[in-house]
CSV table of C-alpha atoms in Angstrom, one decimal:
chain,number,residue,atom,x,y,z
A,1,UNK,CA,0.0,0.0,0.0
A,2,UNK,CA,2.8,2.7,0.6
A,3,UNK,CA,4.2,1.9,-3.2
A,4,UNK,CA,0.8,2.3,-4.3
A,5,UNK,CA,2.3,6.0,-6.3
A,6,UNK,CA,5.6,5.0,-6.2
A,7,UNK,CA,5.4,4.4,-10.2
A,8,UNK,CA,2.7,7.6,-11.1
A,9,UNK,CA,3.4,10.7,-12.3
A,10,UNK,CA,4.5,13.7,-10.2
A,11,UNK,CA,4.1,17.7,-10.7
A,12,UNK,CA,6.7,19.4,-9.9
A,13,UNK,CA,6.8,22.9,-10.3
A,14,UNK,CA,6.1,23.1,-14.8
A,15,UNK,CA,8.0,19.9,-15.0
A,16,UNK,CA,5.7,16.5,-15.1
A,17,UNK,CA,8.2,13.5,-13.8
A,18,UNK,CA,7.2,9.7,-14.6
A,19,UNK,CA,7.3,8.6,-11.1
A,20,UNK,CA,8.5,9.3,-7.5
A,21,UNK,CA,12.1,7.5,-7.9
A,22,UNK,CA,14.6,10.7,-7.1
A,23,UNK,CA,18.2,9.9,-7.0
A,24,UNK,CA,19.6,12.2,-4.5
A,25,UNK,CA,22.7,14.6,-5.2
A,26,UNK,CA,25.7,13.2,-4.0
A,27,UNK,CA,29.4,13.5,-4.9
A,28,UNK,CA,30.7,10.7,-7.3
A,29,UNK,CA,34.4,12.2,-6.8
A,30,UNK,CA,35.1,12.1,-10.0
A,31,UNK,CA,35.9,15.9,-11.5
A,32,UNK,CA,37.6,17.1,-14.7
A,33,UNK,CA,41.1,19.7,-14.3
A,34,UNK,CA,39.1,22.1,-17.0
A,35,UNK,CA,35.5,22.0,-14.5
A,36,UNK,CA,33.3,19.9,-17.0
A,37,UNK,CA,31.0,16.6,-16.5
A,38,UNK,CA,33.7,13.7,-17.1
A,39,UNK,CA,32.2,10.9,-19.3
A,40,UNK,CA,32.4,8.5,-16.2
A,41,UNK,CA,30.0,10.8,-14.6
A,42,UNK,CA,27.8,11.4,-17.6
A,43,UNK,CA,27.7,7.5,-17.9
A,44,UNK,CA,26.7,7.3,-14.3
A,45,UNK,CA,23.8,9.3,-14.0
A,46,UNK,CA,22.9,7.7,-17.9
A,47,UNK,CA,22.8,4.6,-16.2
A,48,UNK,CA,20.1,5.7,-13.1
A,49,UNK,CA,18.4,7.2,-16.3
A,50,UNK,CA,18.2,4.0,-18.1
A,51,UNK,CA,17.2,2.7,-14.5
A,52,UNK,CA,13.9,4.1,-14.5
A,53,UNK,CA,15.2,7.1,-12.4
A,54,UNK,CA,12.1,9.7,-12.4
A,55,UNK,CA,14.3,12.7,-11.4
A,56,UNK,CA,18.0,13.2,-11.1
A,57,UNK,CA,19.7,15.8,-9.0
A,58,UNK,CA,22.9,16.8,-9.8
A,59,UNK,CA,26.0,16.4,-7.1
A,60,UNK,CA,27.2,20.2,-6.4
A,61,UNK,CA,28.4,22.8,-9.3
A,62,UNK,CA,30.3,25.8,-8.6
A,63,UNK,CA,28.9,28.7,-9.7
A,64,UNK,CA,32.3,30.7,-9.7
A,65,UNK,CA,35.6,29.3,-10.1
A,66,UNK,CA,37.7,31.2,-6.9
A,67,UNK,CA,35.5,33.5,-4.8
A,68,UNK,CA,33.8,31.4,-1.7
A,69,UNK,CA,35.2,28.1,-3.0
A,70,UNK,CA,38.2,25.7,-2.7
A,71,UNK,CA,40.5,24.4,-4.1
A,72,UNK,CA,39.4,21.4,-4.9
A,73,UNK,CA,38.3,20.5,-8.1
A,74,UNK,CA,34.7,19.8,-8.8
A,75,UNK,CA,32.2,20.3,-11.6
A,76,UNK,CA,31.7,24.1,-12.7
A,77,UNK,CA,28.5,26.2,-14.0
A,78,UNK,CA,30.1,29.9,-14.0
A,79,UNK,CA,31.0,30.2,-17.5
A,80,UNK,CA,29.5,29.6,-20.7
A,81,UNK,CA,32.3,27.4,-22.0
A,82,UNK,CA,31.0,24.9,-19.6
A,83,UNK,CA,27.3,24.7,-21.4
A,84,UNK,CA,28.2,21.9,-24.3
A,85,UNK,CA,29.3,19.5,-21.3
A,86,UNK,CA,26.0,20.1,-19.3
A,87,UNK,CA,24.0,20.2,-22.3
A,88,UNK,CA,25.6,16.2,-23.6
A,89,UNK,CA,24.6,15.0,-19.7
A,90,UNK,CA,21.1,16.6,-19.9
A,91,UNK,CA,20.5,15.2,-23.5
A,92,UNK,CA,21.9,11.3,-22.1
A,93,UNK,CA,19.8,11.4,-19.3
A,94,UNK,CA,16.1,12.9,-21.5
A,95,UNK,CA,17.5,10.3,-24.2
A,96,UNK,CA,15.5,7.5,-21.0
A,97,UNK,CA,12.9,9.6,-20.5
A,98,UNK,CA,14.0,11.1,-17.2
A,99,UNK,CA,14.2,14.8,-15.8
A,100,UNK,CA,17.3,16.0,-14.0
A,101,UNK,CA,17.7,19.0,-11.9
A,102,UNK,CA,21.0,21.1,-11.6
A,103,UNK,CA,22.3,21.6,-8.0
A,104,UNK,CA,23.6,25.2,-7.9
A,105,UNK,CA,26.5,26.2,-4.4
A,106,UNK,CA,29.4,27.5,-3.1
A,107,UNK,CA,31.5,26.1,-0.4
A,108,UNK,CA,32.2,29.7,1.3
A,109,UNK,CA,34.8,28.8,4.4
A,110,UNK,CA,34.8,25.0,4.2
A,111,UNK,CA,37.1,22.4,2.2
A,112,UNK,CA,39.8,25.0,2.2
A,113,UNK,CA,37.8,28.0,1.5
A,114,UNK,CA,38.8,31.6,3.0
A,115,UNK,CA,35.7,33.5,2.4
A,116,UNK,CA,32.7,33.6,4.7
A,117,UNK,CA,29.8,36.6,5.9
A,118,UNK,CA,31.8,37.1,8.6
A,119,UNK,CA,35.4,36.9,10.1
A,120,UNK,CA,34.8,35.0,13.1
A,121,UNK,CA,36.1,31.5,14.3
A,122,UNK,CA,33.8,28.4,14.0
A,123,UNK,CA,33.5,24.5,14.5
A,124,UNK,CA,32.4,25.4,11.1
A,125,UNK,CA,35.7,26.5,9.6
A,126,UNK,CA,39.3,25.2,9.4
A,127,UNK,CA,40.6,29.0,9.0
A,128,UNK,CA,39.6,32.1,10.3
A,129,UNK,CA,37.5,33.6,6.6
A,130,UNK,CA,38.0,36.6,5.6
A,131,UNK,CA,34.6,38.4,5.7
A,132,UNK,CA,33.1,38.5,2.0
A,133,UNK,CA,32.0,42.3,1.1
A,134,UNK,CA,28.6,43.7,0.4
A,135,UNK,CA,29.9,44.2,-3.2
A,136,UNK,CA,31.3,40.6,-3.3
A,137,UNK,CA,27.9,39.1,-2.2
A,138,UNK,CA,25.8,41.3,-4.8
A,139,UNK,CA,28.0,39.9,-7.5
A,140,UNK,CA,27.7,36.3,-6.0
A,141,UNK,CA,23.6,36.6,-6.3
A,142,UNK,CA,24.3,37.6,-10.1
A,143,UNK,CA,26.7,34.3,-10.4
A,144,UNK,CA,24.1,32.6,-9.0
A,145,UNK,CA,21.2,34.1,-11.2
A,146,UNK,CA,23.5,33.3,-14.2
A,147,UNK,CA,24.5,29.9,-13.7
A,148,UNK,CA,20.3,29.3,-13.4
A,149,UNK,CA,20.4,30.8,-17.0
A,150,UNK,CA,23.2,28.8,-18.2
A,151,UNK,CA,21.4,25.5,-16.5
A,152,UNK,CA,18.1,26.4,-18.6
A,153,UNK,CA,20.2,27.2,-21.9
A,154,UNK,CA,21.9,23.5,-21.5
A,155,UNK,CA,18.1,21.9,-21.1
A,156,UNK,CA,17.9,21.4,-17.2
A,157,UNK,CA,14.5,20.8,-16.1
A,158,UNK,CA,14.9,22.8,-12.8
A,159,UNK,CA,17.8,24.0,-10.5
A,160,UNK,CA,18.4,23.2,-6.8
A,161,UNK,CA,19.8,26.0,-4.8
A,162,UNK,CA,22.0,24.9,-2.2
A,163,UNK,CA,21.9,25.9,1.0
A,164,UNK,CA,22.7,23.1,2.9
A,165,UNK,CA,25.1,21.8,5.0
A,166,UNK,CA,26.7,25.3,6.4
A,167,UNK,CA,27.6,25.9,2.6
A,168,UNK,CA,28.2,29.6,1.9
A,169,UNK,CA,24.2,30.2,1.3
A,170,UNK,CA,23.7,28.4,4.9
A,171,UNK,CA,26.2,30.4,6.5
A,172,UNK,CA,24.6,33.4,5.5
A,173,UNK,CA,21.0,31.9,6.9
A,174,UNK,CA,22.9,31.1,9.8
A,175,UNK,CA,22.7,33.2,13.4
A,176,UNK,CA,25.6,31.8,14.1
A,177,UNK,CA,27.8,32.1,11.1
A,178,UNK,CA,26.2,35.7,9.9
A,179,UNK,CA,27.3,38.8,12.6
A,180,UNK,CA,26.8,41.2,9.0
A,181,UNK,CA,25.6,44.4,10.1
A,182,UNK,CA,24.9,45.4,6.4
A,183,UNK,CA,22.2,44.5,4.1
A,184,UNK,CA,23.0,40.8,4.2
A,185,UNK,CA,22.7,40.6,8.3
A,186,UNK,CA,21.6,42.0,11.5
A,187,UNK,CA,18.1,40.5,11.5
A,188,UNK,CA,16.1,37.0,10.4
A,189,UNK,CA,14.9,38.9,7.5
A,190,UNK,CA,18.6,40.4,6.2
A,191,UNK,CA,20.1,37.1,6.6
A,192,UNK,CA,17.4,35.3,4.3
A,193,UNK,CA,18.1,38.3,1.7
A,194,UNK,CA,20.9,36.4,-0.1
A,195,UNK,CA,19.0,32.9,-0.9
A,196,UNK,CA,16.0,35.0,-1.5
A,197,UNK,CA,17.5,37.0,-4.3
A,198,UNK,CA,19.2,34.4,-5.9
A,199,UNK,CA,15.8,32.0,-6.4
A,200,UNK,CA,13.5,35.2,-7.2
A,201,UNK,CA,16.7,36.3,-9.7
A,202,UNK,CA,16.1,32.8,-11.3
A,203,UNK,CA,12.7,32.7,-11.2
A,204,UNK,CA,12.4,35.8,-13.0
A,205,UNK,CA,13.8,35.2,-15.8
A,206,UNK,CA,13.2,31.6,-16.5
A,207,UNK,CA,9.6,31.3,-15.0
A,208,UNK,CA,9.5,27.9,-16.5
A,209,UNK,CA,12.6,26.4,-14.9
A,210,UNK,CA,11.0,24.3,-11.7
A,211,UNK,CA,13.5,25.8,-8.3
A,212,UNK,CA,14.0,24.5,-5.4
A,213,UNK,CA,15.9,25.6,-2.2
A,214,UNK,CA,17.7,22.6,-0.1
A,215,UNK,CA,18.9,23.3,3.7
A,216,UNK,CA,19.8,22.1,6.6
A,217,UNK,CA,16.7,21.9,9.6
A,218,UNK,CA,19.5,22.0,11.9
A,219,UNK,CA,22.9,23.0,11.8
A,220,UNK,CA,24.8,20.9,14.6
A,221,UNK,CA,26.7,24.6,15.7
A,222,UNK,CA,26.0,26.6,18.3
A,223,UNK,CA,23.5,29.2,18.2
A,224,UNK,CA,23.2,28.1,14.7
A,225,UNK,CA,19.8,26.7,12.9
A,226,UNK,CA,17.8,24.5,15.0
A,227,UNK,CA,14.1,22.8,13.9
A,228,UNK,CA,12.2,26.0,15.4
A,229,UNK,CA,14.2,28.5,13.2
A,230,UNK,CA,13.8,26.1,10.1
A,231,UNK,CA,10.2,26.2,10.1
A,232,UNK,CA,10.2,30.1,10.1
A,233,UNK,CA,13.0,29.8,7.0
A,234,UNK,CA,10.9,27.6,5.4
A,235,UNK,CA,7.8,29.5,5.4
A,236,UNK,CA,10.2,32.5,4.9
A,237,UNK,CA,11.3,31.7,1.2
A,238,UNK,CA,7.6,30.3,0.8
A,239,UNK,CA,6.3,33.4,1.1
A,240,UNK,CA,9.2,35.8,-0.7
A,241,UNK,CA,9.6,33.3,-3.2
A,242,UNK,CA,6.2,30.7,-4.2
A,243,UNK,CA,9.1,27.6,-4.0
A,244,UNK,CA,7.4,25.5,-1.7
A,245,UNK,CA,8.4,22.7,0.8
A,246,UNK,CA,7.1,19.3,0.6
């Protein structure tokens, strides 16, 4: 009885999926030196696809190439060189009859980052950041917007904003991780601006891309996100945005 829709179509947002089956993002470790899909990766989400995979969501893409990111290498979204390579993965995985979802982040101070909102010291952080500017975070939100217009030019379906895991958009959600006393911080409402303006940038111009926002109910740090505060984010970015929670 709880299969009984397992196999029936879903609506999600403008985009009809064949069944309930989602494969999760998750990291495959497998990355290119130039920041493209490598084939082994292409072939592994071709594979869930051929599966019977409903809906794919990407592992993490960059959506700049240095600012509030590591060093490590990992797949990239900031430039429209990388198009072609999303655009062959997107065409595999239709090819079965499956939709797939681009999963849009930065790192911000973790995996060897030095950016962050703030200069403080956290669990959170191997380094002490260096706090990111109010000019640096304006032109993250337009990386952000952009790499939702490169997503839709290469055929994605929809785009997942990250803002999970005490990721760059989570540390700017988070009490503990945001002491901005600019436009990006200082109140509930400030600290939610960031995420906000980057799904209502997307959402703007590509009404017909289906977005959703992914975080983390509670953030394991201090002062940080806990269930209580992630019912009010949720219903925040409900309200600001239309994405909704299931």
């Amino acid at each position: 009885m709880g299969c009984k829709l397992l196999f029936t179509p879903v609506k999600l947002g403008n985009v009809e999926v064949k069944n309930r089956v989602v494969l999760a993002p998750m990291g495959t470790s497998l990355y290119s030196p130039d920041d493209t899909w490598p084939r082994r990766t292409i072939r592994y989400f071709e594979e869930r696809a051929a599966g019977g995979v409903g809906l794919i969501l990407t592992s993490f893409t960059r959506v700049h190439d240095k600012l509030a990111t590591g060093p490590a290498s990992i797949i990239g979204i900031y430039d429209d060189h990388l198009i072609p390579s999303h655009a062959e993965l997107v065409e595999k995985v239709h090819n079965h009859g499956s939709k797939i979802f681009l999963q849009i982040a930065l790192f911000g101070c973790k995996f060897g980052g030095t950016e962050a909102p703030s200069s403080i010291y956290s669990l959170n952080y191997n380094v002490k950041p260096r706090a990111l500017t109010t000019d640096e975070l304006d032109y993250l939100v337009d990386c952000f917007i952009k790499a939702g217009t490169r997503a839709h030019k290469a055929g994605y379906d929809g785009v997942e904003v990250h803002g999970g895991y005490s990721y760059l958009i989570g540390q700017m959600i988070s009490p503990a991780l945001n002491k901005r006393d600019d436009k990006y911080g200082g109140s509930f409402e400030k600290r939610m601006k960031f995420p906000v303006d980057i799904i209502k940038g997307i959402l703007n111009n590509h009404p017909e891309l289906t977005v959703g926002f992914k975080f983390s109910a509670y953030e394991w740090l201090p002062g940080g996100v806990d269930i209580e505060l992630a019912r009010e984010i949720a219903k925040y970015v409900t309200s600001e945005t239309g994405v909704s929670f299931g």
